[in-house]
PDB file of C-alpha atoms and ligand atoms in Angstrom:
ATOM      1  CA  MET N1494      11.797 -44.507  13.894  1.00 61.00           C
ATOM      2  CA  SER N1495       8.898 -45.284  16.141  1.00 84.00           C
ATOM      3  CA  GLU N1496       6.010 -42.717  16.537  1.00 96.00           C
ATOM      4  CA  LEU N1497       3.470 -41.898  18.964  1.00 98.00           C
ATOM      5  CA  SER N1498      -0.107 -42.913  18.420  1.00 98.00           C
ATOM      6  CA  VAL N1499      -1.220 -39.358  18.901  1.00 98.00           C
ATOM      7  CA  ASN N1500      -0.258 -35.961  17.246  1.00 97.00           C
ATOM      8  CA  HIS N1501      -1.188 -34.057  20.348  1.00 98.00           C
ATOM      9  CA  LEU N1502      -0.683 -34.813  24.157  1.00 98.00           C
ATOM     10  CA  LEU N1503      -4.237 -33.932  25.500  1.00 98.00           C
ATOM     11  CA  GLY N1504      -4.423 -36.572  28.395  1.00 98.00           C
ATOM     12  CA  ILE N1505      -2.885 -40.108  29.326  1.00 98.00           C
ATOM     13  CA  LYS N1506      -6.275 -41.304  28.460  1.00 98.00           C
ATOM     14  CA  TYR N1507      -5.338 -41.081  24.803  1.00 98.00           C
ATOM     15  CA  LEU N1508      -1.866 -42.862  25.078  1.00 98.00           C
ATOM     16  CA  ASN N1509      -1.226 -46.493  25.073  1.00 98.00           C
ATOM     17  CA  GLU N1510       1.469 -48.436  26.896  1.00 98.00           C
ATOM     18  CA  LYS N1511       3.938 -48.234  23.867  1.00 98.00           C
ATOM     19  CA  ASP N1512       3.574 -44.683  23.711  1.00 98.00           C
ATOM     20  CA  ILE N1513       4.631 -44.321  27.422  1.00 98.00           C
ATOM     21  CA  GLN N1514       7.712 -46.545  26.810  1.00 98.00           C
ATOM     22  CA  LEU N1515       8.764 -44.648  23.638  1.00 98.00           C
ATOM     23  CA  ILE N1516       8.402 -41.333  25.739  1.00 98.00           C
ATOM     24  CA  PHE N1517      10.539 -43.039  28.529  1.00 98.00           C
ATOM     25  CA  GLU N1518      13.287 -44.154  26.227  1.00 98.00           C
ATOM     26  CA  THR N1519      13.413 -40.825  24.538  1.00 98.00           C
ATOM     27  CA  ALA N1520      13.687 -39.119  27.964  1.00 98.00           C
ATOM     28  CA  ASP N1521      16.478 -41.467  28.998  1.00 98.00           C
ATOM     29  CA  HIS N1522      18.575 -40.095  26.185  1.00 98.00           C
ATOM     30  CA  PHE N1523      17.414 -36.414  27.042  1.00 98.00           C
ATOM     31  CA  LYS N1524      18.202 -36.922  30.822  1.00 98.00           C
ATOM     32  CA  GLU N1525      21.701 -37.895  29.783  1.00 97.00           C
ATOM     33  CA  VAL N1526      21.994 -34.854  27.544  1.00 97.00           C
ATOM     34  CA  ILE N1527      20.831 -32.334  30.318  1.00 96.00           C
ATOM     35  CA  ASN N1528      23.424 -33.787  32.532  1.00 96.00           C
ATOM     36  CA  ARG N1529      26.397 -33.020  30.158  1.00 96.00           C
ATOM     37  CA  SER N1530      28.297 -29.826  30.262  1.00 96.00           C
ATOM     38  CA  ILE N1531      26.561 -28.783  27.000  1.00 96.00           C
ATOM     39  CA  LYS N1532      23.073 -29.282  27.969  1.00 95.00           C
ATOM     40  CA  LYS N1533      21.547 -28.439  24.436  1.00 96.00           C
ATOM     41  CA  VAL N1534      20.946 -30.342  21.238  1.00 97.00           C
ATOM     42  CA  PRO N1535      19.954 -28.734  17.740  1.00 97.00           C
ATOM     43  CA  SER N1536      17.112 -31.150  17.270  1.00 95.00           C
ATOM     44  CA  LEU N1537      14.396 -28.389  16.956  1.00 97.00           C
ATOM     45  CA  ARG N1538      16.064 -25.365  15.368  1.00 95.00           C
ATOM     46  CA  ASP N1539      13.251 -25.180  12.748  1.00 95.00           C
ATOM     47  CA  ILE N1540      10.217 -25.315  15.304  1.00 97.00           C
ATOM     48  CA  THR N1541       8.540 -22.393  17.178  1.00 98.00           C
ATOM     49  CA  ILE N1542       6.605 -23.196  20.422  1.00 98.00           C
ATOM     50  CA  ALA N1543       4.117 -21.058  22.251  1.00 98.00           C
ATOM     51  CA  ASN N1544       3.595 -21.548  26.004  1.00 97.00           C
ATOM     52  CA  ILE N1545       0.183 -20.007  26.842  1.00 97.00           C
ATOM     53  CA  PHE N1546      -0.785 -20.164  30.388  1.00 96.00           C
ATOM     54  CA  PHE N1547      -4.285 -19.131  31.713  1.00 95.00           C
ATOM     55  CA  GLU N1548      -3.425 -20.411  35.356  1.00 94.00           C
ATOM     56  CA  ASN N1549      -0.436 -19.973  37.550  1.00 93.00           C
ATOM     57  CA  SER N1550       2.404 -22.145  37.321  1.00 95.00           C
ATOM     58  CA  THR N1551       6.020 -22.445  38.496  1.00 96.00           C
ATOM     59  CA  ARG N1552       7.409 -26.031  37.795  1.00 97.00           C
ATOM     60  CA  THR N1553       5.402 -26.792  34.585  1.00 98.00           C
ATOM     61  CA  LYS N1554       5.955 -23.437  32.875  1.00 97.00           C
ATOM     62  CA  LEU N1555       9.587 -23.196  33.663  1.00 98.00           C
ATOM     63  CA  SER N1556      10.236 -26.883  32.785  1.00 98.00           C
ATOM     64  CA  PHE N1557       8.414 -26.528  29.377  1.00 98.00           C
ATOM     65  CA  GLU N1558      10.496 -23.544  28.654  1.00 98.00           C
ATOM     66  CA  LEU N1559      13.756 -25.089  29.610  1.00 98.00           C
ATOM     67  CA  ALA N1560      13.038 -28.360  27.571  1.00 98.00           C
ATOM     68  CA  GLU N1561      12.138 -26.243  24.418  1.00 98.00           C
ATOM     69  CA  LYS N1562      15.355 -24.216  24.889  1.00 98.00           C
ATOM     70  CA  ARG N1563      17.482 -27.295  25.617  1.00 98.00           C
ATOM     71  CA  LEU N1564      15.937 -28.791  22.098  1.00 98.00           C
ATOM     72  CA  SER N1565      16.954 -25.354  20.340  1.00 98.00           C
ATOM     73  CA  ALA N1566      13.306 -24.477  19.501  1.00 98.00           C
ATOM     74  CA  ASP N1567      12.273 -20.822  19.314  1.00 98.00           C
ATOM     75  CA  VAL N1568       9.950 -20.003  22.223  1.00 98.00           C
ATOM     76  CA  ILE N1569       7.331 -17.389  22.957  1.00 97.00           C
ATOM     77  CA  ASN N1570       5.415 -17.173  26.346  1.00 96.00           C
ATOM     78  CA  PHE N1571       2.038 -15.828  26.862  1.00 92.00           C
ATOM     79  CA  SER N1572       0.417 -14.961  30.106  1.00 88.00           C
ATOM     80  CA  ALA N1573      -3.348 -14.565  30.203  1.00 87.00           C
ATOM     81  CA  ALA N1574      -3.108 -11.972  32.999  1.00 85.00           C
ATOM     82  CA  GLN N1575      -1.163  -9.471  30.686  1.00 85.00           C
ATOM     83  CA  SER N1576      -2.782 -10.178  27.359  1.00 86.00           C
ATOM     84  CA  SER N1577      -5.896  -9.184  25.321  1.00 89.00           C
ATOM     85  CA  VAL N1578      -7.842 -11.956  26.859  1.00 88.00           C
ATOM     86  CA  LYS N1579      -8.562  -9.275  29.519  1.00 87.00           C
ATOM     87  CA  LYS N1580     -10.236  -7.313  26.771  1.00 90.00           C
ATOM     88  CA  GLY N1581     -12.757 -10.289  25.790  1.00 91.00           C
ATOM     89  CA  GLU N1582     -10.567 -12.034  23.184  1.00 93.00           C
ATOM     90  CA  THR N1583     -11.777 -15.789  22.812  1.00 94.00           C
ATOM     91  CA  LEU N1584      -9.441 -18.678  23.123  1.00 94.00           C
ATOM     92  CA  ILE N1585      -9.677 -19.737  19.595  1.00 96.00           C
ATOM     93  CA  ASP N1586      -8.966 -15.994  18.322  1.00 95.00           C
ATOM     94  CA  THR N1587      -6.068 -15.740  20.779  1.00 95.00           C
ATOM     95  CA  VAL N1588      -4.397 -18.885  19.571  1.00 96.00           C
ATOM     96  CA  ASN N1589      -5.059 -18.353  15.837  1.00 96.00           C
ATOM     97  CA  ASN N1590      -3.459 -14.739  16.281  1.00 96.00           C
ATOM     98  CA  ILE N1591      -0.359 -16.536  17.877  1.00 96.00           C
ATOM     99  CA  LEU N1592      -0.399 -19.322  15.072  1.00 97.00           C
ATOM    100  CA  SER N1593      -0.365 -16.650  12.233  1.00 96.00           C
ATOM    101  CA  MET N1594       3.124 -15.728  13.585  1.00 96.00           C
ATOM    102  CA  LYS N1595       4.144 -19.083  12.379  1.00 96.00           C
ATOM    103  CA  VAL N1596       4.122 -21.092  15.539  1.00 97.00           C
ATOM    104  CA  ASP N1597       4.026 -24.863  15.347  1.00 97.00           C
ATOM    105  CA  MET N1598       3.212 -26.225  18.566  1.00 98.00           C
ATOM    106  CA  VAL N1599       1.295 -24.727  21.631  1.00 98.00           C
ATOM    107  CA  VAL N1600       1.621 -25.831  25.210  1.00 98.00           C
ATOM    108  CA  MET N1601      -1.395 -24.636  27.203  1.00 98.00           C
ATOM    109  CA  ARG N1602      -2.566 -24.653  30.895  1.00 97.00           C
ATOM    110  CA  HIS N1603      -6.180 -23.586  31.474  1.00 96.00           C
ATOM    111  CA  PRO N1604      -8.764 -23.651  34.335  1.00 94.00           C
ATOM    112  CA  ASN N1605     -11.249 -25.328  32.094  1.00 96.00           C
ATOM    113  CA  PRO N1606     -11.293 -29.070  31.854  1.00 97.00           C
ATOM    114  CA  GLY N1607     -11.366 -30.003  28.145  1.00 97.00           C
ATOM    115  CA  ALA N1608      -9.831 -26.781  27.031  1.00 97.00           C
ATOM    116  CA  GLY N1609      -6.856 -28.593  25.279  1.00 98.00           C
ATOM    117  CA  ILE N1610      -9.286 -30.936  23.482  1.00 98.00           C
ATOM    118  CA  PHE N1611     -11.493 -28.150  22.305  1.00 97.00           C
ATOM    119  CA  LEU N1612      -8.335 -26.074  20.966  1.00 97.00           C
ATOM    120  CA  SER N1613      -6.987 -29.277  19.220  1.00 97.00           C
ATOM    121  CA  LYS N1614     -10.197 -29.476  17.185  1.00 97.00           C
ATOM    122  CA  ASN N1615     -10.257 -25.819  16.332  1.00 96.00           C
ATOM    123  CA  VAL N1616      -6.728 -24.823  15.431  1.00 96.00           C
ATOM    124  CA  LYS N1617      -3.785 -26.064  13.229  1.00 95.00           C
ATOM    125  CA  ALA N1618      -1.082 -26.793  15.650  1.00 96.00           C
ATOM    126  CA  ALA N1619       0.059 -29.603  17.873  1.00 97.00           C
ATOM    127  CA  ILE N1620      -1.315 -29.156  21.283  1.00 98.00           C
ATOM    128  CA  ILE N1621       0.109 -30.026  24.640  1.00 98.00           C
ATOM    129  CA  ASN N1622      -1.964 -30.116  27.771  1.00 98.00           C
ATOM    130  CA  ALA N1623      -0.001 -28.658  30.483  1.00 98.00           C
ATOM    131  CA  GLY N1624      -2.942 -29.048  32.981  1.00 98.00           C
ATOM    132  CA  ASP N1625      -6.777 -28.518  32.303  1.00 98.00           C
ATOM    133  CA  GLY N1626      -8.706 -27.690  35.478  1.00 95.00           C
ATOM    134  CA  ALA N1627      -9.506 -30.816  37.375  1.00 94.00           C
ATOM    135  CA  HIS N1628      -9.092 -33.078  34.346  1.00 97.00           C
ATOM    136  CA  GLU N1629      -5.630 -34.122  33.254  1.00 98.00           C
ATOM    137  CA  HIS N1630      -2.004 -33.131  33.815  1.00 98.00           C
ATOM    138  CA  PRO N1631      -0.438 -35.668  31.408  1.00 98.00           C
ATOM    139  CA  THR N1632       3.227 -34.616  31.592  1.00 98.00           C
ATOM    140  CA  GLN N1633       2.988 -34.644  35.392  1.00 98.00           C
ATOM    141  CA  ALA N1634       1.923 -38.255  35.335  1.00 98.00           C
ATOM    142  CA  LEU N1635       4.647 -39.094  32.915  1.00 98.00           C
ATOM    143  CA  LEU N1636       7.483 -37.461  34.945  1.00 98.00           C
ATOM    144  CA  ASP N1637       6.000 -39.368  38.124  1.00 98.00           C
ATOM    145  CA  SER N1638       6.031 -42.708  36.655  1.00 98.00           C
ATOM    146  CA  PHE N1639       9.386 -42.061  35.072  1.00 98.00           C
ATOM    147  CA  SER N1640      10.575 -41.097  38.608  1.00 98.00           C
ATOM    148  CA  ILE N1641       9.248 -44.237  39.966  1.00 98.00           C
ATOM    149  CA  ARG N1642      10.866 -46.346  37.218  1.00 98.00           C
ATOM    150  CA  GLU N1643      14.299 -44.550  37.958  1.00 98.00           C
ATOM    151  CA  LYS N1644      14.101 -45.212  41.753  1.00 98.00           C
ATOM    152  CA  LEU N1645      12.478 -48.835  41.824  1.00 98.00           C
ATOM    153  CA  GLY N1646      13.649 -50.135  38.363  1.00 98.00           C
ATOM    154  CA  ASP N1647      10.131 -50.470  36.975  1.00 98.00           C
ATOM    155  CA  VAL N1648       6.393 -49.249  37.454  1.00 98.00           C
ATOM    156  CA  THR N1649       4.792 -52.719  36.539  1.00 98.00           C
ATOM    157  CA  GLY N1650       3.834 -54.523  39.704  1.00 98.00           C
ATOM    158  CA  LYS N1651       4.338 -51.493  42.128  1.00 98.00           C
ATOM    159  CA  LYS N1652       1.717 -50.527  44.660  1.00 98.00           C
ATOM    160  CA  VAL N1653       1.184 -46.768  44.594  1.00 98.00           C
ATOM    161  CA  VAL N1654      -1.241 -45.015  46.903  1.00 98.00           C
ATOM    162  CA  ILE N1655      -2.422 -41.443  45.929  1.00 98.00           C
ATOM    163  CA  VAL N1656      -3.372 -39.453  49.129  1.00 98.00           C
ATOM    164  CA  GLY N1657      -5.472 -36.430  49.487  1.00 96.00           C
ATOM    165  CA  ASP N1658      -7.693 -34.322  47.260  1.00 93.00           C
ATOM    166  CA  ILE N1659      -8.390 -36.784  44.546  1.00 96.00           C
ATOM    167  CA  LEU N1660     -11.786 -34.902  43.656  1.00 94.00           C
ATOM    168  CA  HIS N1661     -10.124 -31.684  42.382  1.00 91.00           C
ATOM    169  CA  SER N1662      -6.917 -33.222  41.172  1.00 94.00           C
ATOM    170  CA  ARG N1663      -5.799 -33.486  37.412  1.00 97.00           C
ATOM    171  CA  VAL N1664      -2.549 -35.015  38.766  1.00 98.00           C
ATOM    172  CA  ALA N1665      -4.616 -37.924  40.351  1.00 98.00           C
ATOM    173  CA  LEU N1666      -6.596 -38.787  37.104  1.00 98.00           C
ATOM    174  CA  SER N1667      -3.476 -38.819  34.940  1.00 98.00           C
ATOM    175  CA  ASN N1668      -1.497 -40.664  37.212  1.00 98.00           C
ATOM    176  CA  ILE N1669      -4.190 -43.410  37.596  1.00 98.00           C
ATOM    177  CA  PHE N1670      -4.475 -43.688  34.094  1.00 98.00           C
ATOM    178  CA  ALA N1671      -0.537 -43.732  33.457  1.00 98.00           C
ATOM    179  CA  LEU N1672       0.111 -46.316  36.296  1.00 98.00           C
ATOM    180  CA  LYS N1673      -2.677 -48.649  35.370  1.00 98.00           C
ATOM    181  CA  LEU N1674      -1.505 -48.733  31.903  1.00 98.00           C
ATOM    182  CA  GLN N1675       2.122 -49.818  33.095  1.00 98.00           C
ATOM    183  CA  GLY N1676       0.690 -52.658  35.438  1.00 98.00           C
ATOM    184  CA  ALA N1677       0.832 -51.005  38.759  1.00 98.00           C
ATOM    185  CA  THR N1678      -1.701 -51.363  41.492  1.00 98.00           C
ATOM    186  CA  VAL N1679      -3.321 -48.118  42.639  1.00 98.00           C
ATOM    187  CA  LYS N1680      -5.204 -47.171  45.797  1.00 98.00           C
ATOM    188  CA  VAL N1681      -6.690 -43.752  46.788  1.00 98.00           C
ATOM    189  CA  CYS N1682      -6.743 -42.411  50.188  1.00 98.00           C
ATOM    190  CA  GLY N1683      -8.453 -39.206  51.463  1.00 96.00           C
ATOM    191  CA  PRO N1684     -11.484 -37.819  53.062  1.00 94.00           C
ATOM    192  CA  LYS N1685     -14.698 -39.211  51.722  1.00 94.00           C
ATOM    193  CA  THR N1686     -15.684 -35.613  50.711  1.00 93.00           C
ATOM    194  CA  LEU N1687     -12.499 -35.453  48.424  1.00 94.00           C
ATOM    195  CA  LEU N1688     -13.063 -38.697  46.672  1.00 96.00           C
ATOM    196  CA  PRO N1689     -15.073 -38.729  43.459  1.00 95.00           C
ATOM    197  CA  LYS N1690     -18.155 -41.084  43.517  1.00 94.00           C
ATOM    198  CA  HIS N1691     -17.380 -44.111  41.606  1.00 95.00           C
ATOM    199  CA  ILE N1692     -13.584 -43.888  41.572  1.00 97.00           C
ATOM    200  CA  GLU N1693     -13.290 -47.545  41.670  1.00 97.00           C
ATOM    201  CA  SER N1694     -14.652 -47.708  38.202  1.00 98.00           C
ATOM    202  CA  LEU N1695     -11.206 -46.550  37.164  1.00 97.00           C
ATOM    203  CA  GLY N1696      -9.695 -49.797  38.623  1.00 98.00           C
ATOM    204  CA  VAL N1697      -8.361 -48.280  41.765  1.00 98.00           C
ATOM    205  CA  THR N1698      -9.110 -49.319  45.525  1.00 98.00           C
ATOM    206  CA  VAL N1699     -10.078 -46.811  48.340  1.00 98.00           C
ATOM    207  CA  GLU N1700      -8.594 -46.866  51.814  1.00 98.00           C
ATOM    208  CA  SER N1701      -9.691 -44.329  54.388  1.00 96.00           C
ATOM    209  CA  ASP N1702      -6.950 -45.116  56.784  1.00 97.00           C
ATOM    210  CA  LEU N1703      -3.613 -43.547  55.840  1.00 98.00           C
ATOM    211  CA  ARG N1704      -1.433 -45.763  58.046  1.00 98.00           C
ATOM    212  CA  LYS N1705      -3.107 -48.866  56.416  1.00 98.00           C
ATOM    213  CA  ALA N1706      -2.549 -47.343  53.076  1.00 98.00           C
ATOM    214  CA  LEU N1707       1.108 -46.571  53.537  1.00 98.00           C
ATOM    215  CA  ASN N1708       1.918 -49.835  55.130  1.00 98.00           C
ATOM    216  CA  TRP N1709       0.562 -51.454  51.965  1.00 98.00           C
ATOM    217  CA  CYS N1710       2.253 -49.286  49.190  1.00 98.00           C
ATOM    218  CA  ASP N1711       5.780 -48.981  47.810  1.00 98.00           C
ATOM    219  CA  VAL N1712       5.119 -45.328  46.794  1.00 98.00           C
ATOM    220  CA  ALA N1713       2.956 -42.687  48.284  1.00 98.00           C
ATOM    221  CA  ASN N1714       2.082 -39.585  46.152  1.00 98.00           C
ATOM    222  CA  MET N1715       0.848 -36.955  48.479  1.00 98.00           C
ATOM    223  CA  LEU N1716      -1.414 -34.320  46.799  1.00 97.00           C
ATOM    224  CA  ARG N1717      -2.100 -30.758  47.831  1.00 91.00           C
ATOM    225  CA  VAL N1718      -5.612 -29.798  49.071  1.00 86.00           C
ATOM    226  CA  GLN N1719      -6.676 -27.590  45.930  1.00 76.00           C
ATOM    227  CA  ASN N1720      -8.359 -24.766  48.104  1.00 73.00           C
ATOM    228  CA  GLU N1721      -8.453 -22.747  44.781  1.00 73.00           C
ATOM    229  CA  ARG N1722     -10.995 -25.219  43.187  1.00 66.00           C
ATOM    230  CA  MET N1723     -13.173 -25.249  46.302  1.00 66.00           C
ATOM    231  CA  ASP N1724     -16.406 -23.308  46.891  1.00 65.00           C
ATOM    232  CA  MET N1725     -16.952 -24.747  50.206  1.00 65.00           C
ATOM    233  CA  SER N1726     -15.238 -26.466  53.142  1.00 75.00           C
ATOM    234  CA  TYR N1727     -14.681 -30.385  52.495  1.00 77.00           C
ATOM    235  CA  PHE N1728     -13.091 -31.104  55.941  1.00 78.00           C
ATOM    236  CA  PRO N1729     -13.494 -29.425  59.245  1.00 75.00           C
ATOM    237  CA  THR N1730     -10.203 -27.726  59.858  1.00 86.00           C
ATOM    238  CA  THR N1731      -6.608 -27.984  58.271  1.00 88.00           C
ATOM    239  CA  ARG N1732      -5.108 -29.251  61.512  1.00 90.00           C
ATOM    240  CA  GLU N1733      -7.693 -32.163  61.482  1.00 92.00           C
ATOM    241  CA  TYR N1734      -6.776 -32.693  57.751  1.00 91.00           C
ATOM    242  CA  ALA N1735      -3.090 -32.785  58.524  1.00 93.00           C
ATOM    243  CA  GLN N1736      -3.817 -35.222  61.523  1.00 95.00           C
ATOM    244  CA  GLN N1737      -5.657 -37.726  59.521  1.00 95.00           C
ATOM    245  CA  PHE N1738      -4.292 -37.475  55.911  1.00 96.00           C
ATOM    246  CA  GLY N1739      -0.975 -35.760  56.328  1.00 97.00           C
ATOM    247  CA  ILE N1740       2.359 -37.760  56.423  1.00 98.00           C
ATOM    248  CA  ASN N1741       4.890 -36.698  59.191  1.00 97.00           C
ATOM    249  CA  LYS N1742       8.260 -38.193  60.211  1.00 97.00           C
ATOM    250  CA  THR N1743       6.865 -40.142  63.141  1.00 97.00           C
ATOM    251  CA  LEU N1744       4.305 -41.900  60.910  1.00 98.00           C
ATOM    252  CA  LEU N1745       6.843 -42.543  58.275  1.00 98.00           C
ATOM    253  CA  ASP N1746       9.416 -43.992  60.435  1.00 97.00           C
ATOM    254  CA  SER N1747       6.849 -46.154  62.146  1.00 97.00           C
ATOM    255  CA  LEU N1748       5.915 -47.993  59.081  1.00 97.00           C
ATOM    256  CA  ASP N1749       6.679 -51.681  58.479  1.00 91.00           C
ATOM    257  CA  LYS N1750       8.980 -50.804  55.436  1.00 94.00           C
ATOM    258  CA  GLU N1751      10.649 -47.982  53.667  1.00 97.00           C
ATOM    259  CA  ILE N1752       8.450 -46.352  51.091  1.00 98.00           C
ATOM    260  CA  VAL N1753       9.219 -43.674  48.465  1.00 98.00           C
ATOM    261  CA  ILE N1754       7.556 -40.180  48.966  1.00 98.00           C
ATOM    262  CA  MET N1755       6.408 -38.127  45.955  1.00 98.00           C
ATOM    263  CA  HIS N1756       4.567 -34.860  45.739  1.00 98.00           C
ATOM    264  CA  PRO N1757       3.701 -32.999  42.405  1.00 98.00           C
ATOM    265  CA  GLY N1758       4.299 -29.573  44.128  1.00 95.00           C
ATOM    266  CA  PRO N1759       3.496 -26.964  45.099  1.00 95.00           C
ATOM    267  CA  ILE N1760       3.760 -28.320  48.744  1.00 95.00           C
ATOM    268  CA  ASN N1761       1.670 -27.121  51.763  1.00 93.00           C
ATOM    269  CA  ARG N1762       4.258 -27.901  54.341  1.00 95.00           C
ATOM    270  CA  GLY N1763       2.649 -29.087  57.434  1.00 95.00           C
ATOM    271  CA  VAL N1764      -0.564 -29.679  55.937  1.00 93.00           C
ATOM    272  CA  GLU N1765      -0.369 -33.051  53.482  1.00 96.00           C
ATOM    273  CA  ILE N1766       3.511 -33.419  54.266  1.00 97.00           C
ATOM    274  CA  SER N1767       5.554 -32.228  57.045  1.00 97.00           C
ATOM    275  CA  SER N1768       9.003 -30.582  56.064  1.00 98.00           C
ATOM    276  CA  ASP N1769      10.991 -33.358  57.522  1.00 97.00           C
ATOM    277  CA  VAL N1770       9.331 -35.746  55.372  1.00 98.00           C
ATOM    278  CA  ALA N1771       9.440 -33.578  52.236  1.00 98.00           C
ATOM    279  CA  ASP N1772      13.110 -32.927  52.781  1.00 98.00           C
ATOM    280  CA  SER N1773      13.866 -36.707  53.856  1.00 97.00           C
ATOM    281  CA  LYS N1774      16.006 -39.152  51.740  1.00 97.00           C
ATOM    282  CA  GLN N1775      12.894 -41.196  51.091  1.00 98.00           C
ATOM    283  CA  SER N1776      11.444 -38.219  49.189  1.00 98.00           C
ATOM    284  CA  ILE N1777      12.015 -37.881  45.485  1.00 98.00           C
ATOM    285  CA  ILE N1778      10.204 -34.595  45.200  1.00 98.00           C
ATOM    286  CA  LEU N1779      13.132 -32.695  43.532  1.00 98.00           C
ATOM    287  CA  ASN N1780      14.082 -35.644  41.478  1.00 98.00           C
ATOM    288  CA  GLN N1781      10.489 -35.330  39.966  1.00 98.00           C
ATOM    289  CA  VAL N1782      11.145 -31.779  39.106  1.00 98.00           C
ATOM    290  CA  GLU N1783      14.523 -32.685  37.457  1.00 97.00           C
ATOM    291  CA  ASN N1784      12.824 -35.542  35.322  1.00 98.00           C
ATOM    292  CA  GLY N1785      10.155 -33.155  34.327  1.00 98.00           C
ATOM    293  CA  VAL N1786      12.612 -31.380  31.980  1.00 98.00           C
ATOM    294  CA  ALA N1787      13.765 -34.768  30.201  1.00 98.00           C
ATOM    295  CA  ILE N1788      10.043 -36.020  29.907  1.00 98.00           C
ATOM    296  CA  ARG N1789       8.880 -32.718  28.363  1.00 98.00           C
ATOM    297  CA  MET N1790      11.929 -32.712  25.909  1.00 98.00           C
ATOM    298  CA  ALA N1791      10.752 -36.148  24.908  1.00 98.00           C
ATOM    299  CA  VAL N1792       7.082 -35.452  24.330  1.00 98.00           C
ATOM    300  CA  ILE N1793       8.038 -32.092  22.549  1.00 98.00           C
ATOM    301  CA  TYR N1794      10.570 -33.855  20.417  1.00 98.00           C
ATOM    302  CA  LEU N1795       8.233 -36.832  19.350  1.00 98.00           C
ATOM    303  CA  LEU N1796       5.241 -34.588  18.714  1.00 98.00           C
ATOM    304  CA  ALA N1797       7.364 -32.318  16.647  1.00 97.00           C
ATOM    305  CA  SER N1798       8.722 -35.073  14.425  1.00 96.00           C
ATOM    306  CA  GLN N1799       5.342 -36.017  13.512  1.00 93.00           C
ATOM    307  CA  ILE N1800       4.377 -32.409  12.338  1.00 88.00           C
ATOM    308  CA  LYS N1801       3.460 -32.726   8.788  1.00 67.00           C
TER     309      LYS N1801
HETATM  310  N1   CP X3376       3.176 -29.813  39.570  1.00 89.39           N
HETATM  311  C1   CP X3376       2.689 -28.550  39.084  1.00 89.39           C
HETATM  312  O1   CP X3376       1.883 -28.570  37.920  1.00 89.39           O
HETATM  313  O2   CP X3376       3.391 -27.416  39.440  1.00 89.39           O
HETATM  314  P1   CP X3376       2.914 -26.005  38.959  1.00 89.39           P
HETATM  315  O3   CP X3376       1.485 -25.754  39.199  1.00 89.39           O
HETATM  316  O4   CP X3376       3.997 -25.150  39.574  1.00 89.39           O
HETATM  317  O5   CP X3376       3.365 -25.944  37.256  1.00 89.39           O
END
């Protein structure tokens, strides 16, 4: 059987194109499984997984838990807010205590960039990064590309624009890495204040005019403005942001062609995306969420098969 080139999933940066294809082929199989009347396989009956979340989550947390249960793994959930982290326990002590209960794999979301990398070097378990600050969100990028592949047949050669708060977005960085690896062309579009300096060094181009960017692309991935990561205002008002960088039905319907609309969630309706676009037939937002379970089953299954 083919193997991943890594023993942890810390970021798309550490994967190669073959890894992504292997994950997609495995996810194709699991997508079929989760659409059967019996949605479960016995593959990971001997594996225990801890989901440790130091930051809020709806989609990623529930999707990982469901993926683990569909694979028949034993699952424990840890929420930092109700834990002894509040009493000063360190990350490594916390995780080593969890691992001493015979846990094989840790899925972690953490507000600090690099937290997963740090953990992988200091504990004996397979680590999956479920989002580390503004750094990477690898399973989100995998499910995003998988959803483009499902909708358009292939990612190679497609034109994708990522719109909005690129500066604070782990989704943007992981998507850029994943899309470039698969041969897509990537543009970013947003207020200058929300674009990282030297973003072009990642092999993307910048467009400040949203209409031009949308007329160019096959797929627009609309990002949320991450107010929780901002210590100052990066644009005058939310209304002006919505006017310049938000998509609404009038704009969508006036484009030269029909494009695919994506959003990683959670959505700020009326800011980066209007309700009628989010709920339109061009939107694949809920398909992304559905595909998240199959992608996470694939990642967990492949990493678990490499545990020595
Ligand atoms: N897309 C995403 O990561 O959503 P959650 O923060 O709800 O997990």
